[in-house]
Coordinates of C-alpha atoms and ligand atoms in Angstrom, one line a residue:
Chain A
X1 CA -14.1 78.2 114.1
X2 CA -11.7 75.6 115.6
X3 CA -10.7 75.3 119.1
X4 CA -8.3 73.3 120.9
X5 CA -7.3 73.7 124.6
X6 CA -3.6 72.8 124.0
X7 CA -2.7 73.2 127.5
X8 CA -5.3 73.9 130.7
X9 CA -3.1 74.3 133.6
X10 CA -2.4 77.0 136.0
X11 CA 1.3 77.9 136.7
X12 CA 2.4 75.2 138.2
X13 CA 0.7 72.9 135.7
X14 CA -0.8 69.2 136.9
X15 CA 1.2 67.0 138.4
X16 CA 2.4 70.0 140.1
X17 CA 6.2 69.3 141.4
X18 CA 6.7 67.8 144.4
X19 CA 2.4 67.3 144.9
X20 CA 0.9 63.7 146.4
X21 CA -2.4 65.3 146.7
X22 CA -5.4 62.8 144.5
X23 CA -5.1 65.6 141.6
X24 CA -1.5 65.3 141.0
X25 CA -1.1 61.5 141.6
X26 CA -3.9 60.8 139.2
X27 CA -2.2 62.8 136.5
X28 CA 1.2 61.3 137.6
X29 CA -0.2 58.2 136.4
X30 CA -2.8 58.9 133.6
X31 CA -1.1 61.2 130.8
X32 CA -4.9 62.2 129.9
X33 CA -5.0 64.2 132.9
X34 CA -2.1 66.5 133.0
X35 CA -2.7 69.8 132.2
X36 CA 0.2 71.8 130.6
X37 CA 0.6 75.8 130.3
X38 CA -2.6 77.5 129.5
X39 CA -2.6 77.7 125.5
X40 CA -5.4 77.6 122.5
X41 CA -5.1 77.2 119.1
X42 CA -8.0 78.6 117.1
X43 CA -8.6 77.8 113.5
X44 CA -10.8 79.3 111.1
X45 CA -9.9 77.9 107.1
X46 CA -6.4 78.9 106.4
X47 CA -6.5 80.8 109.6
X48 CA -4.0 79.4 112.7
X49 CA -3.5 81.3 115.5
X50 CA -1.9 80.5 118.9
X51 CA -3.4 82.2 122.1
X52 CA 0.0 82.4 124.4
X53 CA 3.3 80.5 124.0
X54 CA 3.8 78.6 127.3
X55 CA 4.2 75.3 125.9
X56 CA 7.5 74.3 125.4
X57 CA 7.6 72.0 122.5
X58 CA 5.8 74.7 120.1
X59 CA 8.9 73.8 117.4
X60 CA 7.4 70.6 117.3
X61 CA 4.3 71.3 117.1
X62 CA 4.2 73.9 114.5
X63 CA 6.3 73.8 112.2
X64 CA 7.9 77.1 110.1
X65 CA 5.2 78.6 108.5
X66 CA 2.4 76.7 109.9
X67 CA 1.1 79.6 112.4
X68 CA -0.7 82.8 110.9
X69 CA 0.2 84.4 114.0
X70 CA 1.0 83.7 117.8
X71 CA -1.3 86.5 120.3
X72 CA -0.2 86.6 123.3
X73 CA -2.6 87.1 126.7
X74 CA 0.5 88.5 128.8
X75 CA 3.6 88.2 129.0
X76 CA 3.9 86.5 132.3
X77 CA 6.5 82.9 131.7
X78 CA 4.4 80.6 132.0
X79 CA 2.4 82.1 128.8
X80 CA 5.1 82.7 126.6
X81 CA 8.3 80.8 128.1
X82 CA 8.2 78.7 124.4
X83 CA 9.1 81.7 122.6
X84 CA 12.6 81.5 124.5
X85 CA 14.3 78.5 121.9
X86 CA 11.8 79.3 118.8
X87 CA 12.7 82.9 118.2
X88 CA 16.5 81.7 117.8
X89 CA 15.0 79.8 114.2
X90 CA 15.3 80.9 110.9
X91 CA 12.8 81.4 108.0
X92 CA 9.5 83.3 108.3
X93 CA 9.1 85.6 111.0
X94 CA 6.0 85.0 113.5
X95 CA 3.7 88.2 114.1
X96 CA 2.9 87.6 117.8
X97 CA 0.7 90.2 119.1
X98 CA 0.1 91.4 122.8
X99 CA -1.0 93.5 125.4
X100 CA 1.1 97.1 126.1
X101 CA 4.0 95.5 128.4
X102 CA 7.3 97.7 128.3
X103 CA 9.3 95.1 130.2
X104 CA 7.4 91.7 128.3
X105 CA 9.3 88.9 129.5
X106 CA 13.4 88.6 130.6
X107 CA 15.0 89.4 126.9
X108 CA 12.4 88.9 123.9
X109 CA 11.9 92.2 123.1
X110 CA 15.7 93.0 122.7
X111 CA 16.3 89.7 121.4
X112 CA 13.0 89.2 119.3
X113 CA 15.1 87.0 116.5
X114 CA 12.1 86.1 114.1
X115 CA 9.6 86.7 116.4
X116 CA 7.8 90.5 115.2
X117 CA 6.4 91.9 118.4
X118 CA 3.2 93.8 118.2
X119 CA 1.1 95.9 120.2
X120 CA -2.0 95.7 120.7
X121 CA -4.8 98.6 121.8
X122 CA -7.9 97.7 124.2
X123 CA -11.2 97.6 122.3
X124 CA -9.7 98.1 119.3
X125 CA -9.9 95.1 117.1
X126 CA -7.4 93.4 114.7
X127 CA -8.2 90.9 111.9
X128 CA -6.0 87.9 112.0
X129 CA -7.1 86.1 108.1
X130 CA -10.3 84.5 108.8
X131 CA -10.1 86.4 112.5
X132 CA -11.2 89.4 114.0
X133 CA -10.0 89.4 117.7
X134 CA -11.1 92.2 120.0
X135 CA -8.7 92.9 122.7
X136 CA -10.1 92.7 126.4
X137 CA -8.7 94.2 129.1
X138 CA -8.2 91.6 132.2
X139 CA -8.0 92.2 136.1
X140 CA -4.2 90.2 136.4
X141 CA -1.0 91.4 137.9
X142 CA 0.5 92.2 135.0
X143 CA -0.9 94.4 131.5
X144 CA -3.5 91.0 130.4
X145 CA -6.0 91.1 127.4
X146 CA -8.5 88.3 126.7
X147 CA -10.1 88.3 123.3
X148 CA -13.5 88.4 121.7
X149 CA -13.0 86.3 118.7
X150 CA -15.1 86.3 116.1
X151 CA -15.1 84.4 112.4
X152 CA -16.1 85.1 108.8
X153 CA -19.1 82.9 109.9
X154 CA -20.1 85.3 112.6
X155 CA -19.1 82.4 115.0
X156 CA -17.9 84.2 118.1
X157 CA -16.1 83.0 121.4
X158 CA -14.2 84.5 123.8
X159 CA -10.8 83.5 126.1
X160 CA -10.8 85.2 129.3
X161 CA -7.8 84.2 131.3
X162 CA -5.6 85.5 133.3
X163 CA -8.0 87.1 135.5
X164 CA -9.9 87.8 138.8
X165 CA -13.2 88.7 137.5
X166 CA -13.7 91.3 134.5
X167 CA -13.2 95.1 134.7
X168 CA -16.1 96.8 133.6
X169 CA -16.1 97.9 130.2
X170 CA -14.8 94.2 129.3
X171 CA -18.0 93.3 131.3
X172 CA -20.2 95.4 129.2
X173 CA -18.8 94.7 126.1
X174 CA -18.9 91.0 126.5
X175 CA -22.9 91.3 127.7
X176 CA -23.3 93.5 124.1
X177 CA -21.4 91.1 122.1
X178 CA -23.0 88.0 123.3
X179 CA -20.4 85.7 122.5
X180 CA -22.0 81.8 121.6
X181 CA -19.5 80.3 124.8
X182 CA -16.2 81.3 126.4
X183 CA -12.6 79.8 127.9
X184 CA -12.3 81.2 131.6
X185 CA -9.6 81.7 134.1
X186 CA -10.5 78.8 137.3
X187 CA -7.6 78.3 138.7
X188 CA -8.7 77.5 142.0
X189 CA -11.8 76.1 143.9
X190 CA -14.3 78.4 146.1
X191 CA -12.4 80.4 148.3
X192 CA -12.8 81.7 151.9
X193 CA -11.4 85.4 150.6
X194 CA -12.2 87.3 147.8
X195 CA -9.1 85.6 145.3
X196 CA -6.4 87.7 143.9
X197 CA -5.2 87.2 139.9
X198 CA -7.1 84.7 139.0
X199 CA -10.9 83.2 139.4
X200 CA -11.8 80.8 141.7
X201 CA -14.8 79.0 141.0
X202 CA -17.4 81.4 143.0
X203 CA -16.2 84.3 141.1
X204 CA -16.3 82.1 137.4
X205 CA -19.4 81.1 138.6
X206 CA -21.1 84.7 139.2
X207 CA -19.3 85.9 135.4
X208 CA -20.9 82.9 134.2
X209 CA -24.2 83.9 135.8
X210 CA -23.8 87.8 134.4
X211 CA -23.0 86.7 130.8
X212 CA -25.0 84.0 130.3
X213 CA -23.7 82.0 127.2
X214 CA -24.5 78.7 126.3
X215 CA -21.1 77.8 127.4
X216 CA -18.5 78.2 129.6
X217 CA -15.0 76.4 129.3
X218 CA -12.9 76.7 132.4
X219 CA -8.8 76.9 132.3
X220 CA -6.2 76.7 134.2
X221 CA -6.9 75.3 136.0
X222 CA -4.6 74.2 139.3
X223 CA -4.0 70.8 141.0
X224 CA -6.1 72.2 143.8
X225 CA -9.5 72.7 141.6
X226 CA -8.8 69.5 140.1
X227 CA -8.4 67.9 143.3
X228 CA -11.4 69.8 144.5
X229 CA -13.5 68.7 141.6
X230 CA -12.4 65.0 142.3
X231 CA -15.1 65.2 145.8
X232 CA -17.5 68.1 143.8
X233 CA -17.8 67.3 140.4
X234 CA -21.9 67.5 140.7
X235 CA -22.1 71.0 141.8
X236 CA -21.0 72.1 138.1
X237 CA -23.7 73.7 136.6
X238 CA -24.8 72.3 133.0
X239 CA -23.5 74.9 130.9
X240 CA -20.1 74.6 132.0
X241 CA -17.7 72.5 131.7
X242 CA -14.1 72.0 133.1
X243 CA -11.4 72.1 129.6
X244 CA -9.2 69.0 129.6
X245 CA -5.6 69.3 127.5
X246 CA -6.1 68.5 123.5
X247 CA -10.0 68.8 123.8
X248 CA -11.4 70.2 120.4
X249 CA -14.2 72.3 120.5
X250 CA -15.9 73.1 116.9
X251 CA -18.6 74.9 115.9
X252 CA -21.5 72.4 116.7
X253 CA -19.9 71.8 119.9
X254 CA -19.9 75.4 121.2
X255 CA -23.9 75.3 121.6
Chain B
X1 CA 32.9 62.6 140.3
X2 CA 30.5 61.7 137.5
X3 CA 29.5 64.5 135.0
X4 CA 26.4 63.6 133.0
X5 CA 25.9 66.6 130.0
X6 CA 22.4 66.1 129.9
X7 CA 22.2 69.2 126.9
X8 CA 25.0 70.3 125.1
X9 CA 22.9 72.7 122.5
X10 CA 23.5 76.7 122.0
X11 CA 20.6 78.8 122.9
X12 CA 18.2 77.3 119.2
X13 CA 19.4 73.9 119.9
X14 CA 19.8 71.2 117.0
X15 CA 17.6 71.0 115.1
X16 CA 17.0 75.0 114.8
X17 CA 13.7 75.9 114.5
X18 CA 12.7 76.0 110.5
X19 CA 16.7 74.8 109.4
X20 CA 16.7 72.2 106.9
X21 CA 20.8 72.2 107.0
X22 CA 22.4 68.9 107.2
X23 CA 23.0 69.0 110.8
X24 CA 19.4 69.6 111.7
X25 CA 17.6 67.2 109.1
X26 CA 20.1 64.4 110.6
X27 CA 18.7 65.8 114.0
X28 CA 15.3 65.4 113.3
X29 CA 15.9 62.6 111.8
X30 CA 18.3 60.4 114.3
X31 CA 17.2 61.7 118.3
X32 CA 20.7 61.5 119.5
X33 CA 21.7 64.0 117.2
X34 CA 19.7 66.9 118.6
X35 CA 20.7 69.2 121.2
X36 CA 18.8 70.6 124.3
X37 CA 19.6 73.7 126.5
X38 CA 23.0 73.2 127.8
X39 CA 23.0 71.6 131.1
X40 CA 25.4 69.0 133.0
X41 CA 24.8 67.3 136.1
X42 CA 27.4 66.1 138.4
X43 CA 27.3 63.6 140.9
X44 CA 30.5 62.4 143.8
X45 CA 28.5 59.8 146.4
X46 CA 24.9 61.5 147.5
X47 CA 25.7 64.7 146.1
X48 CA 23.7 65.5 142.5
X49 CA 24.4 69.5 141.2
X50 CA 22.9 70.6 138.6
X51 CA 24.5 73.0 136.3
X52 CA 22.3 75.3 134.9
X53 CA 18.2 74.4 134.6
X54 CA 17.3 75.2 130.7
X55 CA 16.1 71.7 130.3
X56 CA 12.1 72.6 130.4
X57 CA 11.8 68.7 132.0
X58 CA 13.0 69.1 135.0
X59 CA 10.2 67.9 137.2
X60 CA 10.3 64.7 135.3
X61 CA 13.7 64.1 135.6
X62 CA 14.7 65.1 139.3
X63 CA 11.6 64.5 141.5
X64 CA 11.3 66.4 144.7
X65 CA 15.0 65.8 147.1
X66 CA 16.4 64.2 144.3
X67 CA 19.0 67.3 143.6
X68 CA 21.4 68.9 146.1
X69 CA 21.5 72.0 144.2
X70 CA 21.1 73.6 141.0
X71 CA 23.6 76.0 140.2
X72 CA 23.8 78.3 137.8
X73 CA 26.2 80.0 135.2
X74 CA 24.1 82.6 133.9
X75 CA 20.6 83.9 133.8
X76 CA 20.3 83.8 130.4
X77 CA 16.7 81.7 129.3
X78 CA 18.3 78.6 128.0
X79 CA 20.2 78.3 131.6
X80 CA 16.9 78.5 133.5
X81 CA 14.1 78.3 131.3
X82 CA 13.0 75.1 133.6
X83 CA 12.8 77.2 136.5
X84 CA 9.7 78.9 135.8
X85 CA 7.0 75.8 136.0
X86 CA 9.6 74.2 139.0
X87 CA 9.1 77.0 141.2
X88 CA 5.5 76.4 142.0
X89 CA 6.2 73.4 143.2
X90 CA 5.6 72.0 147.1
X91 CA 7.6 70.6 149.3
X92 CA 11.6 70.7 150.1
X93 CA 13.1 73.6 148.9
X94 CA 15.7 74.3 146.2
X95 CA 18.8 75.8 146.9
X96 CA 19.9 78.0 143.4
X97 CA 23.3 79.2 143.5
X98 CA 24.5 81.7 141.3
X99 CA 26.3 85.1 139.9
X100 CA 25.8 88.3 141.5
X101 CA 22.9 89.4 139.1
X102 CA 20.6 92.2 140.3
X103 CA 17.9 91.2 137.7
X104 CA 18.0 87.5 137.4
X105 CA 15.4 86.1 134.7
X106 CA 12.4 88.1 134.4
X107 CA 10.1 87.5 137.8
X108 CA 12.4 84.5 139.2
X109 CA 13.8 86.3 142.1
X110 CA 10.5 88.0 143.0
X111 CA 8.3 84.8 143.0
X112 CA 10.9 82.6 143.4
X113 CA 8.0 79.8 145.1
X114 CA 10.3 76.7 146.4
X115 CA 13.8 78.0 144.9
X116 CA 16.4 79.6 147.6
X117 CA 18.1 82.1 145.2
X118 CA 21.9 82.3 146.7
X119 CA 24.3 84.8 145.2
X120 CA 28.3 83.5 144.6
X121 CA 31.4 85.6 144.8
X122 CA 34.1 85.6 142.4
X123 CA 37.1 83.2 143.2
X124 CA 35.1 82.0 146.4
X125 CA 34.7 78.1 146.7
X126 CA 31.4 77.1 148.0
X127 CA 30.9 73.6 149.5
X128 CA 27.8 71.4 148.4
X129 CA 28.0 68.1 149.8
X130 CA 31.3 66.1 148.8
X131 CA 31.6 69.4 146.1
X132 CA 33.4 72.1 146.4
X133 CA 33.0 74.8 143.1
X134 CA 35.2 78.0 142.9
X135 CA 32.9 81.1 140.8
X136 CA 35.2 82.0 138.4
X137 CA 34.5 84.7 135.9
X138 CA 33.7 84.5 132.5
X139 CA 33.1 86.5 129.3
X140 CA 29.8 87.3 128.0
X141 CA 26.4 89.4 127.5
X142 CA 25.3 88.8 131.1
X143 CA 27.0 88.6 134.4
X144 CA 29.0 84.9 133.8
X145 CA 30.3 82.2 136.1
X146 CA 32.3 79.4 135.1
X147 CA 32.9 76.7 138.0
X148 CA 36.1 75.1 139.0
X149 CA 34.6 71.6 140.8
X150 CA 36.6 69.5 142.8
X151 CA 35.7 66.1 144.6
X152 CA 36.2 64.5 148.2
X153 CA 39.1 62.3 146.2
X154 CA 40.6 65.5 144.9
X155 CA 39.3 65.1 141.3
X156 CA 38.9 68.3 139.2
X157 CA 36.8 69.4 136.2
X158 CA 35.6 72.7 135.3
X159 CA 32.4 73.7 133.1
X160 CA 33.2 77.0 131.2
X161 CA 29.9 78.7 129.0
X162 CA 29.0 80.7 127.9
X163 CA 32.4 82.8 126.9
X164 CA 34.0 84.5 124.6
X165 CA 37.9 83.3 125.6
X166 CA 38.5 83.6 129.4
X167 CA 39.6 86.6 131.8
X168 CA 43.4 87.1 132.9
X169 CA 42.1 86.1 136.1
X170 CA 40.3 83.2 135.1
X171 CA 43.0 81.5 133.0
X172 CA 45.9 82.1 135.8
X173 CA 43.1 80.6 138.1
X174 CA 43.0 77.1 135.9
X175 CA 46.8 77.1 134.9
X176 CA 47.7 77.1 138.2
X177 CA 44.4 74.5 139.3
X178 CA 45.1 72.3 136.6
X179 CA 41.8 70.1 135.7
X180 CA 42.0 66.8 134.3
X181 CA 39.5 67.8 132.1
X182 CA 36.8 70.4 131.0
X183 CA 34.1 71.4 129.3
X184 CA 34.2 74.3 127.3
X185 CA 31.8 76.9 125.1
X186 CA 32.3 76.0 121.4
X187 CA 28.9 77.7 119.7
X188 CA 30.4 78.5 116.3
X189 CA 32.7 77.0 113.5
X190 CA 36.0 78.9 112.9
X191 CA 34.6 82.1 112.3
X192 CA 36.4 85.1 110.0
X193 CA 36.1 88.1 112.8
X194 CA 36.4 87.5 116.9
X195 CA 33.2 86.1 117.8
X196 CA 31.2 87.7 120.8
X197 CA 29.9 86.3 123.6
X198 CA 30.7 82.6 122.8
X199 CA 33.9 80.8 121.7
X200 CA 34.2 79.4 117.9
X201 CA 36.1 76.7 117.0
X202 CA 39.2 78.8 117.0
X203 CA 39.0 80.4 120.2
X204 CA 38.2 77.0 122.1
X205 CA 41.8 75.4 120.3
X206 CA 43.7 78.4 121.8
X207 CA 42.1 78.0 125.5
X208 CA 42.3 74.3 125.2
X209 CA 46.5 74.9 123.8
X210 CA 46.6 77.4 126.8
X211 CA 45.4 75.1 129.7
X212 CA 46.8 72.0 128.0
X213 CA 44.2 69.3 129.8
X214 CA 43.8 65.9 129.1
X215 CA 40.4 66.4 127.4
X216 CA 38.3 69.3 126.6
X217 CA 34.8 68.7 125.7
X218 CA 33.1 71.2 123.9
X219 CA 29.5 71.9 124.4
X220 CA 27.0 74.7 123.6
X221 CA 27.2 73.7 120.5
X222 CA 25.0 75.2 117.3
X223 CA 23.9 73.5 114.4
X224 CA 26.5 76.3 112.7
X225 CA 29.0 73.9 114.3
X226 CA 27.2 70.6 113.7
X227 CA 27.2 70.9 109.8
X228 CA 30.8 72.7 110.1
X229 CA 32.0 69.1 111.7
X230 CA 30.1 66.9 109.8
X231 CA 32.5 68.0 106.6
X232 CA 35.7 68.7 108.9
X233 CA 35.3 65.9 112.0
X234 CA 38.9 64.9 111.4
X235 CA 40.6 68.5 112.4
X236 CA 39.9 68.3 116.1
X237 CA 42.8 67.2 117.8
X238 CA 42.6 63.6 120.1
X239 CA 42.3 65.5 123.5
X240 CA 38.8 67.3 122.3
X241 CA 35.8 65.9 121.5
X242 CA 32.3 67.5 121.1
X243 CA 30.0 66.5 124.1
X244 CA 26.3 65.1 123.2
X245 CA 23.5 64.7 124.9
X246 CA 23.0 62.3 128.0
X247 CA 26.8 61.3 127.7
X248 CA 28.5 59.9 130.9
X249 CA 31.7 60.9 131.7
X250 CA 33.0 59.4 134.8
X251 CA 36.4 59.4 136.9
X252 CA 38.3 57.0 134.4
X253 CA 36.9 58.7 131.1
X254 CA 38.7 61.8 132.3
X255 CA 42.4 60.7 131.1
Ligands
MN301 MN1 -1.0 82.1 133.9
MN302 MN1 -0.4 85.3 134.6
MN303 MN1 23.6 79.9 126.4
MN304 MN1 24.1 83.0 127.5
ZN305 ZN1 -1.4 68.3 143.8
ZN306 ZN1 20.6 73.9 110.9

């Protein structure tokens, strides 16, 4: 297994709009540290399949037919908003797959094009090619799934995000499943109150601490972590590490 | 009054995703052939409007109190697509004019972050700096606004997508207002039945024979229409031309 943290960003992305703060000036003027919306792309042989549709140049990037399928973590925009120009396209439809979401996002579902929406069931896993991806339910304020993904290798990883800590069946499941290393939701850096949506990096810590894996990627990730991490970098434990935008992570890399 | 139409594509844009007609292999090939989300801006002094926000660039384009307003026709994706990462944005606010439209795009009106959502009327002029734009109705899938502009020097220009032909209402409005010039929905090639929701070739010569302007420019335009006109260029008549992307046209370009 293959993957790549296409995009890293919270929401708002870094530079966020408007933003002078250290974070967002540095990524003003150093492309390698801007973080885009929160995307992966894991690859396993033939296998290519994109976790969530925020970025906004996907018909650039993938070409028709290059995708085995998109799976979506929610349907919030900033996770799917580059599905707005690509379903408009012609040639082979694009299975995307996703949590239970009646509304999904503005028009899609009534205007799907050659996108083929499908629904996916919690704990109940769907094989993807090379794939096997176990859908996770999410604490989010919207219908979220992370996935357990696992290869023909037995290689497995998760991607946790969006969420403010894990619900507990996803909990147990994960500590039963033992997954090699994970992606996880840090959006924002230790806070004062119990955070809302998303991790901040007290709760990512503590889910770190209950799962133990070998290692722990953290994602989107806002202009306020990053800015954060430009004063606390030390106080990062070992075994995880902050994702950066295009960073490959293969096999050997996940131990 | 300078207009600048910074996208002039249909809701795919040119190329479409996974075409290989001619229009779309020129686009991919030569960059000023494609086109992006159709958006214009217009400037008169220290005022900048701009019309509709589908272009998914916006932060790089108009940093923070570089833009007046942003006003919209529609909420259809491809007009505010670049809303959804702007929004999170700091600093000075965003006023967002546009239809009366109880559900907006998806959660835009609920976390609407730095934008100040303001609803027009039909038929009533609202002043924006040295701007004054009258609402007027227009005909499509989604409440519609077409906008009747008129500068401190008395120039007029109106932007008119996405329709299908114009309301009673509408077209006594411009006969009697009489623009120099305007832009105007052209998504399709002549077409065999009445298209819906946006003007073919054959609908836009009728409006254009109606109104009888100096210059129409056609916009929203498909790659349907791009390979129709690279076989057919010669049939538009002198006072219409298609609009492409970042073209200037300025006070004396009008006549
Ligand atoms: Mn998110
Ligand atoms: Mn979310
Ligand atoms: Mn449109
Ligand atoms: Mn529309
Ligand atoms: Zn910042
Ligand atoms: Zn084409």
């Amino acid at each position: 297994m293959r993957v790549t943290f296409l995009g890293t960003g919270a929401a708002g992305g870094v530079p966020l709009y408007g933003c002078d703060c250290p974070a967002c000036t540095r990524a003003r003027a150093v492309v390698d540290f801007r973080r885009q919306p929160c995307t992966a792309l894991i690859e396993a042989g033939e296998t290519r399949i994109l976790l969530d549709a925020g970025l906004t140049d996907l018909a650039e990037r993938f070409p028709s037919g290059s995708l085995s399928a998109i799976v979506l973590t929610h349907f919030h925009p900033d996770h799917v908003q580059g599905l707005f120009p690509l379903r408009w396209g012609i040639g082979k439809n694009i299975p995307v797959y996703g949590p239970p979401d009646s509304e999904g996002c503005a028009d899609l579902y009534k205007n799907h094009g050659l996108l083929e929406f499908r629904r996916l069931s919690k704990f109940e896993p769907v094989t993807i090619g090379n794939l096997v991806l176990t859908p996770l339910p999410l604490i989010h304020s919207k219908a979220t799934f992370g996935y357990a993904i696992e290869d023909t290798d037995g290689q497995r990883f998760a991607y946790l995000t969006d969420t403010a800590g894990l619900p507990p069946r996803t909990e147990a499941f994960l500590k039963n499943w033992r997954p090699a290393s994970f992606a996880l939701d840090c959006s924002y850096p230790p806070q004062s109150d119990l955070p809302r949506n998303h991790n901040d990096l007290t709760l990512a810590l503590t889910i770190a601490e209950t799962l133990a894996p070998a290692k722990v990627w953290l994602t989107h990730v806002s202009h306020e972590l990053d800015a954060w991490l430009l004063e606390n970098i030390g106080d990062l434990p070992p075994h995880m590490a902050v994702a950066y935008d295009s960073q490959v992570v293969s096999d050997a890399g996940f131990l």
